[in-house]
PDB file of C-alpha atoms in Angstrom:
ATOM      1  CA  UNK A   1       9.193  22.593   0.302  1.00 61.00           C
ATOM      2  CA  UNK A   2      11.515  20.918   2.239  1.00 77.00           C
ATOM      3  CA  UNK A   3      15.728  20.311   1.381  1.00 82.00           C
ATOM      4  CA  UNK A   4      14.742  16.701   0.239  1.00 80.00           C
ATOM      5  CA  UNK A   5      11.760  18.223  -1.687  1.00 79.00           C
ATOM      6  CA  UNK A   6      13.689  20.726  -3.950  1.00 86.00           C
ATOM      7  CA  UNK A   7      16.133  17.776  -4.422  1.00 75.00           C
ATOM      8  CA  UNK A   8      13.613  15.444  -5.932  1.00 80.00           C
ATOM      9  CA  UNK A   9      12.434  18.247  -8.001  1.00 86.00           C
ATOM     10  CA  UNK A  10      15.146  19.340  -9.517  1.00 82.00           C
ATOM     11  CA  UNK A  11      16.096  15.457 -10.485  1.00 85.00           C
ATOM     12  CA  UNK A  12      12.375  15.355 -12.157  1.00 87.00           C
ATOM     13  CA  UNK A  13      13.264  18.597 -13.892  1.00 87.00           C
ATOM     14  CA  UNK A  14      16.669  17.453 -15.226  1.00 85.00           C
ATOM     15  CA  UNK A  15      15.771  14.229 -16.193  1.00 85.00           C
ATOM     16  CA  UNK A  16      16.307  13.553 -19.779  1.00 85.00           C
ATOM     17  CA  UNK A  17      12.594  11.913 -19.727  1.00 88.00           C
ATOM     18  CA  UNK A  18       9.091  12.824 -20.343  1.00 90.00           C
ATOM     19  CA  UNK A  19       6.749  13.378 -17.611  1.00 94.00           C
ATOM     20  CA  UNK A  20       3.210  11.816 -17.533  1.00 96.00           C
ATOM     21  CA  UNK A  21       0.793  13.606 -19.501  1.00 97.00           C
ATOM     22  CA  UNK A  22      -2.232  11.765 -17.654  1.00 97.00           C
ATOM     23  CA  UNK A  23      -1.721  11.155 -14.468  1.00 98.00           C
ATOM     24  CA  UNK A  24      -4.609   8.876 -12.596  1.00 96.00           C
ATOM     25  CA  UNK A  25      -4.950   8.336  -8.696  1.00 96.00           C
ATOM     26  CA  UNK A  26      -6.534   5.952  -6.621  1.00 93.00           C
ATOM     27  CA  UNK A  27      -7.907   6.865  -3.701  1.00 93.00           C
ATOM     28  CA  UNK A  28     -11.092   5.646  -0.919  1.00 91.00           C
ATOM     29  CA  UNK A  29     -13.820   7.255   0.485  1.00 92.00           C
ATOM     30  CA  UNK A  30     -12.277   6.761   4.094  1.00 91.00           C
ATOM     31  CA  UNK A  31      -9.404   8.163   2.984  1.00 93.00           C
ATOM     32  CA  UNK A  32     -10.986  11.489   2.372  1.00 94.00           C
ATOM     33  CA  UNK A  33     -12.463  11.265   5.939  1.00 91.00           C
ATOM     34  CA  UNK A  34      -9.334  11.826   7.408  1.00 91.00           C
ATOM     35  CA  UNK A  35      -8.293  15.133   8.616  1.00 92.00           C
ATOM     36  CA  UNK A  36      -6.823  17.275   5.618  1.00 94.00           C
ATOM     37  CA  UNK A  37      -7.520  14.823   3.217  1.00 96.00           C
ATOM     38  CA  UNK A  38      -9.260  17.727   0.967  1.00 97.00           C
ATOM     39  CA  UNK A  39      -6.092  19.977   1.338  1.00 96.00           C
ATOM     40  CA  UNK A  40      -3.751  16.814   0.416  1.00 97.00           C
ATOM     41  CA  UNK A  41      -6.058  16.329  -2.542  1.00 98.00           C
ATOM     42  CA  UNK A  42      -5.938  20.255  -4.072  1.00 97.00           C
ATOM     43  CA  UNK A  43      -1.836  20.005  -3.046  1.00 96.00           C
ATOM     44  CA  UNK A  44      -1.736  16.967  -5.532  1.00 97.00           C
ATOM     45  CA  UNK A  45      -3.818  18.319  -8.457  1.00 98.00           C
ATOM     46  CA  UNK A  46      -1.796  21.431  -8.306  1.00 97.00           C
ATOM     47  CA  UNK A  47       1.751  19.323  -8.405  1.00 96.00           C
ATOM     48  CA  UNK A  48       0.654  17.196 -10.689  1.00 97.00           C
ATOM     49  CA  UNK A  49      -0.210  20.299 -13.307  1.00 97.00           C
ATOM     50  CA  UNK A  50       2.866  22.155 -12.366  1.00 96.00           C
ATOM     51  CA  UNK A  51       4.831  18.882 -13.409  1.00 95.00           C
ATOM     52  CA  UNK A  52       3.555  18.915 -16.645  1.00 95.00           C
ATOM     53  CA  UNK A  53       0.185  16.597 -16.436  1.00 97.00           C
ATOM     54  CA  UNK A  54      -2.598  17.929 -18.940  1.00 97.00           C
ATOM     55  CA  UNK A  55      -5.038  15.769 -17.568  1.00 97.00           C
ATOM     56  CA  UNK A  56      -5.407  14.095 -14.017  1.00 98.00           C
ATOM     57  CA  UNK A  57      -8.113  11.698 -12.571  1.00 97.00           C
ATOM     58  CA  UNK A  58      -9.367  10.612  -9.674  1.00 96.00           C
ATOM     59  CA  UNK A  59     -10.698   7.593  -8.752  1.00 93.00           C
ATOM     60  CA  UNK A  60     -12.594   7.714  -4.963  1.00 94.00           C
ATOM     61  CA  UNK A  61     -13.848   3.666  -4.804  1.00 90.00           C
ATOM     62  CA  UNK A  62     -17.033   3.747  -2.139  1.00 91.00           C
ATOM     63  CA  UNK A  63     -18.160   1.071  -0.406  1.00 87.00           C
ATOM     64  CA  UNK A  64     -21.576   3.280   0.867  1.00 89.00           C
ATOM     65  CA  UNK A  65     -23.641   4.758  -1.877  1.00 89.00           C
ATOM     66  CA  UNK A  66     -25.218   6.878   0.999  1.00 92.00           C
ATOM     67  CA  UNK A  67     -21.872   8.806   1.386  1.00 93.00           C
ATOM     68  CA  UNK A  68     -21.524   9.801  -2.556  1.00 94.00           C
ATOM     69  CA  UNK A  69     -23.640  12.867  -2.051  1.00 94.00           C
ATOM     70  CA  UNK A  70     -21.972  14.124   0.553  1.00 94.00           C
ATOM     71  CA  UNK A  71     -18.216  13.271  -1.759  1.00 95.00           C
ATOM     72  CA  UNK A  72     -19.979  14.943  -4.750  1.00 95.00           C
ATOM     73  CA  UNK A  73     -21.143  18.290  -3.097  1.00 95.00           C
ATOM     74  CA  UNK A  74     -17.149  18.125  -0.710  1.00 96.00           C
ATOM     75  CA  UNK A  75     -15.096  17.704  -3.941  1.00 96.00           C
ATOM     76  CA  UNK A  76     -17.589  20.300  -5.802  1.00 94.00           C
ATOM     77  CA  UNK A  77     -15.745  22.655  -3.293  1.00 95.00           C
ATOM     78  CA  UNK A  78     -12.273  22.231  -3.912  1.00 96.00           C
ATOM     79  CA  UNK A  79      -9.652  24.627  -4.584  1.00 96.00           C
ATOM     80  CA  UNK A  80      -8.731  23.124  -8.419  1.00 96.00           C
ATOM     81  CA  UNK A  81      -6.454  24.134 -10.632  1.00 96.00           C
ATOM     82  CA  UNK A  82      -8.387  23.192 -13.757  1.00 97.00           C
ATOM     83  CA  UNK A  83     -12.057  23.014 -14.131  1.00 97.00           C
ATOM     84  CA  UNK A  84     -13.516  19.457 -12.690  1.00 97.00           C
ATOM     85  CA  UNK A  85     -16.076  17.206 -14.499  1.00 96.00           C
ATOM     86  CA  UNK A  86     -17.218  14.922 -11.729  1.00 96.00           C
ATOM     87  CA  UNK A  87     -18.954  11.644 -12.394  1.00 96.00           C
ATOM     88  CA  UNK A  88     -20.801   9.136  -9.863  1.00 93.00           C
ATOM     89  CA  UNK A  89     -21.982   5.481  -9.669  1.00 92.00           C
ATOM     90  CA  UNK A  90     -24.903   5.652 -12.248  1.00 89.00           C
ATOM     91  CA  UNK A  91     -23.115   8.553 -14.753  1.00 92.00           C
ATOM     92  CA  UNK A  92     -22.929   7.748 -18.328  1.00 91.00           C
ATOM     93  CA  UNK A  93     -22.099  11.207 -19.436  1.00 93.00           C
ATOM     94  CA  UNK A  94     -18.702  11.370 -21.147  1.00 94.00           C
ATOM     95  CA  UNK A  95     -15.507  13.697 -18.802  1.00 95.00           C
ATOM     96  CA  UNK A  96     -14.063  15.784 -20.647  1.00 90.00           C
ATOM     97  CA  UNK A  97     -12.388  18.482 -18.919  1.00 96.00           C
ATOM     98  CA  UNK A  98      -8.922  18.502 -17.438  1.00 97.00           C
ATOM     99  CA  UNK A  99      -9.412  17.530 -13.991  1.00 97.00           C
ATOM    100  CA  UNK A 100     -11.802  14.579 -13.643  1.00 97.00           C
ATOM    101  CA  UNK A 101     -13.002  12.610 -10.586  1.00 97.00           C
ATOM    102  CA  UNK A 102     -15.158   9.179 -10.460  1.00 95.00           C
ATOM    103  CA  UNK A 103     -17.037   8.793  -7.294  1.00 95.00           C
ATOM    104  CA  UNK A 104     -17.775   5.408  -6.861  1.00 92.00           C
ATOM    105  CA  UNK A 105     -18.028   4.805 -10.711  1.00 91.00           C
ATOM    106  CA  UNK A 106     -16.633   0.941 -10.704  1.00 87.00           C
ATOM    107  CA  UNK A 107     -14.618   0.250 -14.356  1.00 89.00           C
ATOM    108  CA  UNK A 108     -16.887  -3.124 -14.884  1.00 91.00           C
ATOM    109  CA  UNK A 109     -19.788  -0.761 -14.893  1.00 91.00           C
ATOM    110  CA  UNK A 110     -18.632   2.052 -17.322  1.00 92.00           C
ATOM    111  CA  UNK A 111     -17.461  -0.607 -20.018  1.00 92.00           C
ATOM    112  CA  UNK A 112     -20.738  -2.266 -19.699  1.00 93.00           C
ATOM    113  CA  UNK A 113     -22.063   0.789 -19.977  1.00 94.00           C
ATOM    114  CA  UNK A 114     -19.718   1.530 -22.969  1.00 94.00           C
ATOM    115  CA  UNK A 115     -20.941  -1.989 -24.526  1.00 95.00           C
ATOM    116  CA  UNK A 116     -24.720  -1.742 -24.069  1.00 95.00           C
ATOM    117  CA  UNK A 117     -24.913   1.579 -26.007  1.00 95.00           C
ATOM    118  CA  UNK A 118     -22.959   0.219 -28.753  1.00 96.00           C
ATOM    119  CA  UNK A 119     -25.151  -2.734 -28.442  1.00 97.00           C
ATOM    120  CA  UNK A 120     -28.282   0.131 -28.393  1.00 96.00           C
ATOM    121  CA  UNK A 121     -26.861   2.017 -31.756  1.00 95.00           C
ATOM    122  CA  UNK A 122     -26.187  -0.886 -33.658  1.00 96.00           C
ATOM    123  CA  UNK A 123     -29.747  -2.557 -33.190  1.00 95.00           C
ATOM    124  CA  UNK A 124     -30.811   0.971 -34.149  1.00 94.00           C
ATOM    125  CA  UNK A 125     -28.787   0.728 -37.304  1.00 93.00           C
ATOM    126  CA  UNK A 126     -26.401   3.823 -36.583  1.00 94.00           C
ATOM    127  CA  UNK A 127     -23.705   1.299 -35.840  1.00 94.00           C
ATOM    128  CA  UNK A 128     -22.680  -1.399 -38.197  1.00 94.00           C
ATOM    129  CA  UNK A 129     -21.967  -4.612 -36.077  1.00 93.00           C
ATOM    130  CA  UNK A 130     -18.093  -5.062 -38.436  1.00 93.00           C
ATOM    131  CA  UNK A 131     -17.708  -1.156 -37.814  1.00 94.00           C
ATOM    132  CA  UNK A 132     -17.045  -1.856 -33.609  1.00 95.00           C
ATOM    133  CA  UNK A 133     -13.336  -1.478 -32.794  1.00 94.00           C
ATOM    134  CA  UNK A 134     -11.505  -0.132 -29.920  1.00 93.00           C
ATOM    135  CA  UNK A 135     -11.927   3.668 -30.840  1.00 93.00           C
ATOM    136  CA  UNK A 136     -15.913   2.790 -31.046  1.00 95.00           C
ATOM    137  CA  UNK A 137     -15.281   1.379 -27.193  1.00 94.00           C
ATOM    138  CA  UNK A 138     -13.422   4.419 -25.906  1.00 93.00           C
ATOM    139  CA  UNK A 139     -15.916   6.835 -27.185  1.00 93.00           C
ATOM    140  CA  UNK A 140     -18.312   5.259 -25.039  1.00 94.00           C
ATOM    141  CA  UNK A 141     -16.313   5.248 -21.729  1.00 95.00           C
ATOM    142  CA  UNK A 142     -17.317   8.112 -19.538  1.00 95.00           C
ATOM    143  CA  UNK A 143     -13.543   8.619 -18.663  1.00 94.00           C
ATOM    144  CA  UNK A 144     -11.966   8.304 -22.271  1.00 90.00           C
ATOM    145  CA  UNK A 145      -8.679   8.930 -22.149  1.00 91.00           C
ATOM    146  CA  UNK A 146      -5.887   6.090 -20.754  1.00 94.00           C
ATOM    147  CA  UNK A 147      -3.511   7.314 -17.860  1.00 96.00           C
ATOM    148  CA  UNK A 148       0.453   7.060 -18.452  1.00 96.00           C
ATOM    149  CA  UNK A 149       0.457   6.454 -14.629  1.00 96.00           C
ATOM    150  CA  UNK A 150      -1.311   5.129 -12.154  1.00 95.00           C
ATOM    151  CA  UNK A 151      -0.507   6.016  -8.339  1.00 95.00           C
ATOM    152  CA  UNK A 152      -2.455   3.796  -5.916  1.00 93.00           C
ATOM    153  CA  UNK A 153      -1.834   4.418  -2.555  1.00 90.00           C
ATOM    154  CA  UNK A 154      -2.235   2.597   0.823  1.00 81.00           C
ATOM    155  CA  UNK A 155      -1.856  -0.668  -0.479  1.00 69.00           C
ATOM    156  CA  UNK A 156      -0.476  -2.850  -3.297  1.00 61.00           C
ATOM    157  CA  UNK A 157      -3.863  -3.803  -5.039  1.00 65.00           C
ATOM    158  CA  UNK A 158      -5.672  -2.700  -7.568  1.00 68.00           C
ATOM    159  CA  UNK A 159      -9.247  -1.665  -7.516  1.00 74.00           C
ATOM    160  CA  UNK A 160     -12.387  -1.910  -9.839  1.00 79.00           C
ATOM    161  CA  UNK A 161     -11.314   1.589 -12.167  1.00 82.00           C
ATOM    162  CA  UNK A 162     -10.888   2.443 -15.778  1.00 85.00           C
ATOM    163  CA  UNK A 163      -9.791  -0.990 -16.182  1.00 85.00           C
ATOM    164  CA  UNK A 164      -9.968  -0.534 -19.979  1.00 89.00           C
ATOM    165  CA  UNK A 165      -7.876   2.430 -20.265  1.00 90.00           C
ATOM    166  CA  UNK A 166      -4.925   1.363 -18.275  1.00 89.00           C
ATOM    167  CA  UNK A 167      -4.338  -1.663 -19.735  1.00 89.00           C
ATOM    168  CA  UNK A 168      -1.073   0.082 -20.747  1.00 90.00           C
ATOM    169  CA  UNK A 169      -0.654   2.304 -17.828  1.00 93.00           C
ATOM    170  CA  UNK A 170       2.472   2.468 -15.838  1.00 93.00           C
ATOM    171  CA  UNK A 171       1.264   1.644 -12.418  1.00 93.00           C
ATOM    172  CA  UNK A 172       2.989   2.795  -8.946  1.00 94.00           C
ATOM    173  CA  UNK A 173       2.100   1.520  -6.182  1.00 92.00           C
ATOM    174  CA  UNK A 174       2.818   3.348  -2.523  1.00 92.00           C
ATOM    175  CA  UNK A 175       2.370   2.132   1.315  1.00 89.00           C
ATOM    176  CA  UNK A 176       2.338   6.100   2.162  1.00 92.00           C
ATOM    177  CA  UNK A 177      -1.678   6.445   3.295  1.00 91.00           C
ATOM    178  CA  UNK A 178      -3.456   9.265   1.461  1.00 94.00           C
ATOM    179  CA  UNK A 179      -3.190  11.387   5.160  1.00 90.00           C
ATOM    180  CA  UNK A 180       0.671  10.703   5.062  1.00 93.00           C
ATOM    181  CA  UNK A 181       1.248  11.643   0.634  1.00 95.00           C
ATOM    182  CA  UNK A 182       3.169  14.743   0.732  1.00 94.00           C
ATOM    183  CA  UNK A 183       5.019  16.187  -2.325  1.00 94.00           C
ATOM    184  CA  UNK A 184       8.177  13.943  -2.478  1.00 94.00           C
ATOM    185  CA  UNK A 185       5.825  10.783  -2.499  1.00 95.00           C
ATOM    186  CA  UNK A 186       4.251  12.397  -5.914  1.00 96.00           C
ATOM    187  CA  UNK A 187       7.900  13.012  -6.983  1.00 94.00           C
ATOM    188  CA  UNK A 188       8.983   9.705  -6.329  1.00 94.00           C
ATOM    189  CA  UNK A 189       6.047   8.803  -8.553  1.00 95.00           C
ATOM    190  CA  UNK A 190       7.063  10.822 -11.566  1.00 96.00           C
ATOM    191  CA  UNK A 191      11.041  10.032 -10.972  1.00 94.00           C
ATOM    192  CA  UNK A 192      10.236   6.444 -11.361  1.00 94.00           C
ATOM    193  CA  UNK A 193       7.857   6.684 -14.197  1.00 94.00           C
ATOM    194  CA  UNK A 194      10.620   8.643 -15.822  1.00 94.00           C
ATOM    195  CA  UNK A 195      12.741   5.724 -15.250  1.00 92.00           C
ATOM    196  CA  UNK A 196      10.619   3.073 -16.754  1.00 88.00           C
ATOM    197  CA  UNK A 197      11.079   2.016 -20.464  1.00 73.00           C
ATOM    198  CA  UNK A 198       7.146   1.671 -21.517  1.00 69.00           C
ATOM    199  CA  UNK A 199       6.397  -1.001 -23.687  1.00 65.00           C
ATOM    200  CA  UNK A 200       2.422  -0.713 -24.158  1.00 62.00           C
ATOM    201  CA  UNK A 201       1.865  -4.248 -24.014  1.00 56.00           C
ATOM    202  CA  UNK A 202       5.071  -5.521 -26.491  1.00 54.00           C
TER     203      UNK A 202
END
């Protein structure tokens, strides 16, 4: 880690301000064709837990089902700090463990998902219709849990994920391509999180 590096650190450390406890990324499928993209990826889940995340997940948006295979059995591989639950276009199965990655899994399709079982349980009477709130939602989501932040990188967009669960999330936005993200860009990230007052919709 580079002079600049160890700077940006020790400001995160120091900073009278919590650090994200979820932290989601954004990623593509051609990102993770370019060279090094896998070693970029087990560099960020490792920063992320050493800065204090508990949970972190990844969002890989595909634009060829053929390639999702070929993601799945790539990201299988990886060099994780934390076990990995990975989930793909047609999962329903809830994520639970620390480190979780949707390949291809669009956010329109888990809440519809998420609404057609409720939909299923209530027509089989284990679900009163006035009993449905947000909580009955979430526990139908395959990625439960909402992210504090959001880093989407490339562009200043957002894409079709867990558009439920960061309704509240702080979002950061970089033009640093995933080839390009080195540790101060994920610093940057937390140091302006830190910054932010969150207001969770007030």
């Amino acid at each position: 880690m580079g002079l600049y590096d160890r700077y940006q650190s020790w400001r995160v450390r120091r900073a009278d301000a919590a650090v994200p406890d979820h932290v989601a990324l954004v990623i593509t499928e051609r990102d993770l064709l370019e060279a090094g993209a896998y070693d970029t990826l087990e560099r960020f889940l490792s920063l992320a837990v050493e800065y204090g995340a508990s949970r972190v997940t990844v969002s890989v948006s595909v634009l060829d089902r053929a390639v999702v295979a070929t993601l799945e059995r790539e990201l299988t591989a990886i060099d994780s700090p934390r076990e990995i639950a990975l989930r793909g276009p047609d999962d329903t199965e809830r994520a639970d463990a620390p480190i979780q990655v949707s390949i291809g899994l669009g956010g329109k399709h888990e809440f519809a998902e998420a609404v057609r079982a409720i939909a299923e349980d209530v027509d089989r009477g284990a679900l009163d219709a006035e009993d449905v709130d947000e909580a009955t939602v979430e526990d139908h989501l395959v990625f439960p849990t909402d992210p504090d932040l959001l880093i989407k990188t490339g562009a200043e967009r957002l894409s079709d994920f867990m558009i439920w669960q960061s309704v509240y999330s702080e979002l950061y936005f970089t033009d640093v391509n995933w080839r390009d993200f080195r540790a101060r860009d994920y610093l940057r990230a937390i140091r302006e999180y830190q910054d932010r007052q969150r207001r969770f919709g007030r």
